[in-house]
Amino acid sequence: METVSWWVGGFLGKYPEIMVSFACFLFLLFFRFRQRDGLPTNWPVVGALPAITVNAGRVHGWVTEFLRGSPVDVLVTANPADVAHVFTANFGNYPKGEDFAAVFDVLGDGIFNADGESWAFQRRKAHALLSDPRFRSAVAASTARKLGEGLVPLLDGLAATSKVVDLQDVFMRLTFDLTAMFVFGVDPGCLAADFPRVPFAAAMDEAEAVLFYRHVTPVPWLRLQTYLNIGHERKMAKARQGPDAALAEVVSPR
């Protein structure tokens, strides 16, 4: 028995990371089956990250469960009248705030981050454009042309070859092309038979992944990543370079 204890002690002394990993496993296993009225524990330093890690594969279902079963300071509504009240009739009473702008810093000072007079000014400009009959006509014509010359031939070709394809990827590419055409007047050509890799689109996908990560990560850890230029914040810094360069290329001729 003493020999076994000596061997185990020596082994763990030589490989302490195994003990740490095992302790973390037991901690997460205990946390997985521990019930607190459906609410995740807000631990020091790491916050709710352990609960999020355990439920990473079912985030939406997990969030729905504890919102349904527990009193929390989150308002969820599916009533169209409530949505209209917040986003249309009284939007000025519901500012997004500095924390929101910090998380979505990749969007700059645009309408998605703006509050107050800045938001009202940008909304007036956007509304004037979107309600212009010429813009609506251009959108309809461009969409019809993209469908007829891009999407339909692509699907016909795939059907003829019986090739397996990810339809979500196909329609994401269609949406990206149409959006770029409406906003910048340029077709990036994402929707093509060879499914090309477009740096701008790839950078936006990377930025979207980092934005989700920011919602589930303790703020001190995010600040440390930013300071050290590591992890997801490093990925965000690289992802921003692609859209910045692409937008500069589009804007410079004008």
Tab-separated table of C-alpha atoms in Angstrom, residues 18-168:
chain	number	residue	atom	x	y	z
A	18	ILE	CA	-3.127	15.436	-14.880
A	19	MET	CA	-4.361	16.198	-11.385
A	20	VAL	CA	-5.537	19.643	-12.468
A	21	SER	CA	-7.360	18.189	-15.478
A	22	PHE	CA	-9.005	15.522	-13.342
A	23	ALA	CA	-10.081	18.107	-10.762
A	24	CYS	CA	-11.603	20.255	-13.519
A	25	PHE	CA	-13.422	17.210	-14.868
A	26	LEU	CA	-14.922	16.436	-11.454
A	27	PHE	CA	-15.848	20.069	-10.997
A	28	LEU	CA	-17.688	20.237	-14.321
A	29	LEU	CA	-19.330	16.872	-13.707
A	30	PHE	CA	-20.574	18.052	-10.318
A	31	PHE	CA	-21.735	21.327	-11.810
A	32	ARG	CA	-23.558	19.547	-14.634
A	33	PHE	CA	-25.886	17.733	-12.258
A	34	ARG	CA	-26.185	20.428	-9.619
A	35	GLN	CA	-29.550	22.185	-9.721
A	36	ARG	CA	-29.960	25.842	-8.741
A	37	ASP	CA	-33.465	26.567	-9.947
A	38	GLY	CA	-32.144	26.410	-13.486
A	39	LEU	CA	-29.737	29.339	-13.049
A	40	PRO	CA	-26.007	28.949	-13.732
A	41	THR	CA	-23.651	29.752	-10.869
A	42	ASN	CA	-21.830	33.071	-11.211
A	43	TRP	CA	-18.381	31.987	-9.994
A	44	PRO	CA	-15.585	34.410	-9.073
A	45	VAL	CA	-13.286	35.314	-11.987
A	46	VAL	CA	-14.720	32.762	-14.458
A	47	GLY	CA	-18.363	33.855	-14.076
A	48	ALA	CA	-20.828	31.508	-15.776
A	49	LEU	CA	-18.190	30.093	-18.148
A	50	PRO	CA	-18.239	26.550	-16.614
A	51	ALA	CA	-21.996	26.256	-17.189
A	52	ILE	CA	-21.643	27.606	-20.712
A	53	THR	CA	-18.835	25.122	-21.416
A	54	VAL	CA	-20.907	22.179	-20.212
A	55	ASN	CA	-23.899	23.272	-22.310
A	56	ALA	CA	-21.948	24.501	-25.340
A	57	GLY	CA	-23.594	21.938	-27.590
A	58	ARG	CA	-27.115	23.049	-26.673
A	59	VAL	CA	-26.793	26.756	-25.893
A	60	HIS	CA	-30.170	27.830	-27.274
A	61	GLY	CA	-32.112	25.039	-25.581
A	62	TRP	CA	-30.258	25.589	-22.312
A	63	VAL	CA	-30.923	29.340	-22.300
A	64	THR	CA	-34.593	28.696	-23.066
A	65	GLU	CA	-34.836	26.281	-20.135
A	66	PHE	CA	-33.498	28.601	-17.463
A	67	LEU	CA	-35.373	31.621	-18.844
A	68	ARG	CA	-38.597	29.614	-18.661
A	69	GLY	CA	-37.998	28.231	-15.189
A	70	SER	CA	-36.247	31.009	-13.287
A	71	PRO	CA	-36.820	34.668	-12.383
A	72	VAL	CA	-34.076	36.654	-14.128
A	73	ASP	CA	-33.590	40.290	-15.136
A	74	VAL	CA	-34.131	39.524	-18.825
A	75	LEU	CA	-37.225	40.502	-20.781
A	76	VAL	CA	-38.266	38.156	-23.581
A	77	THR	CA	-41.223	38.914	-25.812
A	78	ALA	CA	-42.802	37.536	-28.946
A	79	ASN	CA	-45.578	40.133	-29.069
A	80	PRO	CA	-45.304	42.263	-32.255
A	81	ALA	CA	-46.827	45.242	-30.413
A	82	ASP	CA	-43.996	45.124	-27.847
A	83	VAL	CA	-41.387	44.945	-30.595
A	84	ALA	CA	-42.978	47.915	-32.376
A	85	HIS	CA	-43.069	49.870	-29.099
A	86	VAL	CA	-39.338	49.350	-28.477
A	87	PHE	CA	-37.926	49.554	-31.996
A	88	THR	CA	-40.281	52.020	-33.651
A	89	ALA	CA	-42.426	54.178	-31.409
A	90	ASN	CA	-40.049	54.678	-28.456
A	91	PHE	CA	-36.615	53.580	-29.638
A	92	GLY	CA	-34.977	56.626	-28.062
A	93	ASN	CA	-36.008	55.361	-24.611
A	94	TYR	CA	-34.016	52.139	-25.046
A	95	PRO	CA	-30.368	53.099	-25.726
A	96	LYS	CA	-27.941	50.289	-26.443
A	97	GLY	CA	-25.261	51.849	-24.267
A	98	GLU	CA	-21.468	51.847	-24.140
A	99	ASP	CA	-21.146	48.174	-23.188
A	100	PHE	CA	-23.038	47.145	-26.322
A	101	ALA	CA	-20.841	49.398	-28.484
A	102	ALA	CA	-17.696	47.923	-26.904
A	103	VAL	CA	-18.761	44.358	-27.692
A	104	PHE	CA	-19.725	45.263	-31.280
A	105	ASP	CA	-16.786	47.606	-31.861
A	106	VAL	CA	-16.203	46.025	-35.269
A	107	LEU	CA	-19.343	47.890	-36.442
A	108	GLY	CA	-17.790	51.254	-35.592
A	109	ASP	CA	-20.093	54.225	-35.067
A	110	GLY	CA	-22.704	53.037	-37.563
A	111	ILE	CA	-26.423	52.812	-36.971
A	112	PHE	CA	-26.186	49.421	-35.252
A	113	ASN	CA	-24.077	50.920	-32.452
A	114	ALA	CA	-25.315	54.510	-32.441
A	115	ASP	CA	-27.649	56.069	-29.893
A	116	GLY	CA	-29.377	59.416	-29.525
A	117	GLU	CA	-28.994	62.062	-32.230
A	118	SER	CA	-26.396	60.047	-34.149
A	119	TRP	CA	-28.827	57.162	-34.456
A	120	ALA	CA	-31.705	59.495	-35.419
A	121	PHE	CA	-29.599	61.135	-38.140
A	122	GLN	CA	-28.475	57.826	-39.618
A	123	ARG	CA	-32.003	56.458	-39.451
A	124	ARG	CA	-33.336	59.427	-41.432
A	125	LYS	CA	-30.695	58.887	-44.102
A	126	ALA	CA	-31.313	55.138	-44.270
A	127	HIS	CA	-35.080	55.601	-44.360
A	128	ALA	CA	-34.776	58.129	-47.187
A	129	LEU	CA	-32.720	55.655	-49.222
A	130	LEU	CA	-34.825	52.577	-48.517
A	131	SER	CA	-38.078	54.375	-49.321
A	132	ASP	CA	-36.783	55.823	-52.603
A	133	PRO	CA	-38.630	54.184	-55.550
A	134	ARG	CA	-35.428	54.187	-57.611
A	135	PHE	CA	-33.580	52.212	-54.955
A	136	ARG	CA	-36.430	49.730	-54.614
A	137	SER	CA	-36.514	49.268	-58.375
A	138	ALA	CA	-32.748	48.716	-58.477
A	139	VAL	CA	-32.989	46.141	-55.676
A	140	ALA	CA	-35.733	44.225	-57.485
A	141	ALA	CA	-33.837	44.266	-60.786
A	142	SER	CA	-30.514	43.251	-59.218
A	143	THR	CA	-32.135	40.447	-57.237
A	144	ALA	CA	-33.934	39.070	-60.288
A	145	ARG	CA	-30.731	39.210	-62.324
A	146	LYS	CA	-28.698	37.484	-59.605
A	147	LEU	CA	-31.282	34.729	-59.279
A	148	GLY	CA	-31.571	34.204	-63.024
A	149	GLU	CA	-27.866	34.397	-63.841
A	150	GLY	CA	-26.422	33.029	-60.617
A	151	LEU	CA	-28.571	30.933	-58.312
A	152	VAL	CA	-30.759	29.053	-60.824
A	153	PRO	CA	-27.880	27.982	-63.138
A	154	LEU	CA	-25.849	26.933	-60.099
A	155	LEU	CA	-28.666	24.758	-58.723
A	156	ASP	CA	-29.346	23.303	-62.184
A	157	GLY	CA	-25.684	22.330	-62.490
A	158	LEU	CA	-25.628	20.751	-59.054
A	159	ALA	CA	-28.818	18.817	-59.794
A	160	ALA	CA	-27.424	17.531	-63.096
A	161	THR	CA	-24.286	16.179	-61.418
A	162	SER	CA	-26.103	14.905	-58.285
A	163	LYS	CA	-23.468	16.711	-56.232
A	164	VAL	CA	-24.081	17.074	-52.499
A	165	VAL	CA	-24.104	20.719	-51.437
A	166	ASP	CA	-24.702	22.707	-48.273
A	167	LEU	CA	-27.764	24.808	-49.122
A	168	GLN	CA	-27.176	27.058	-46.135
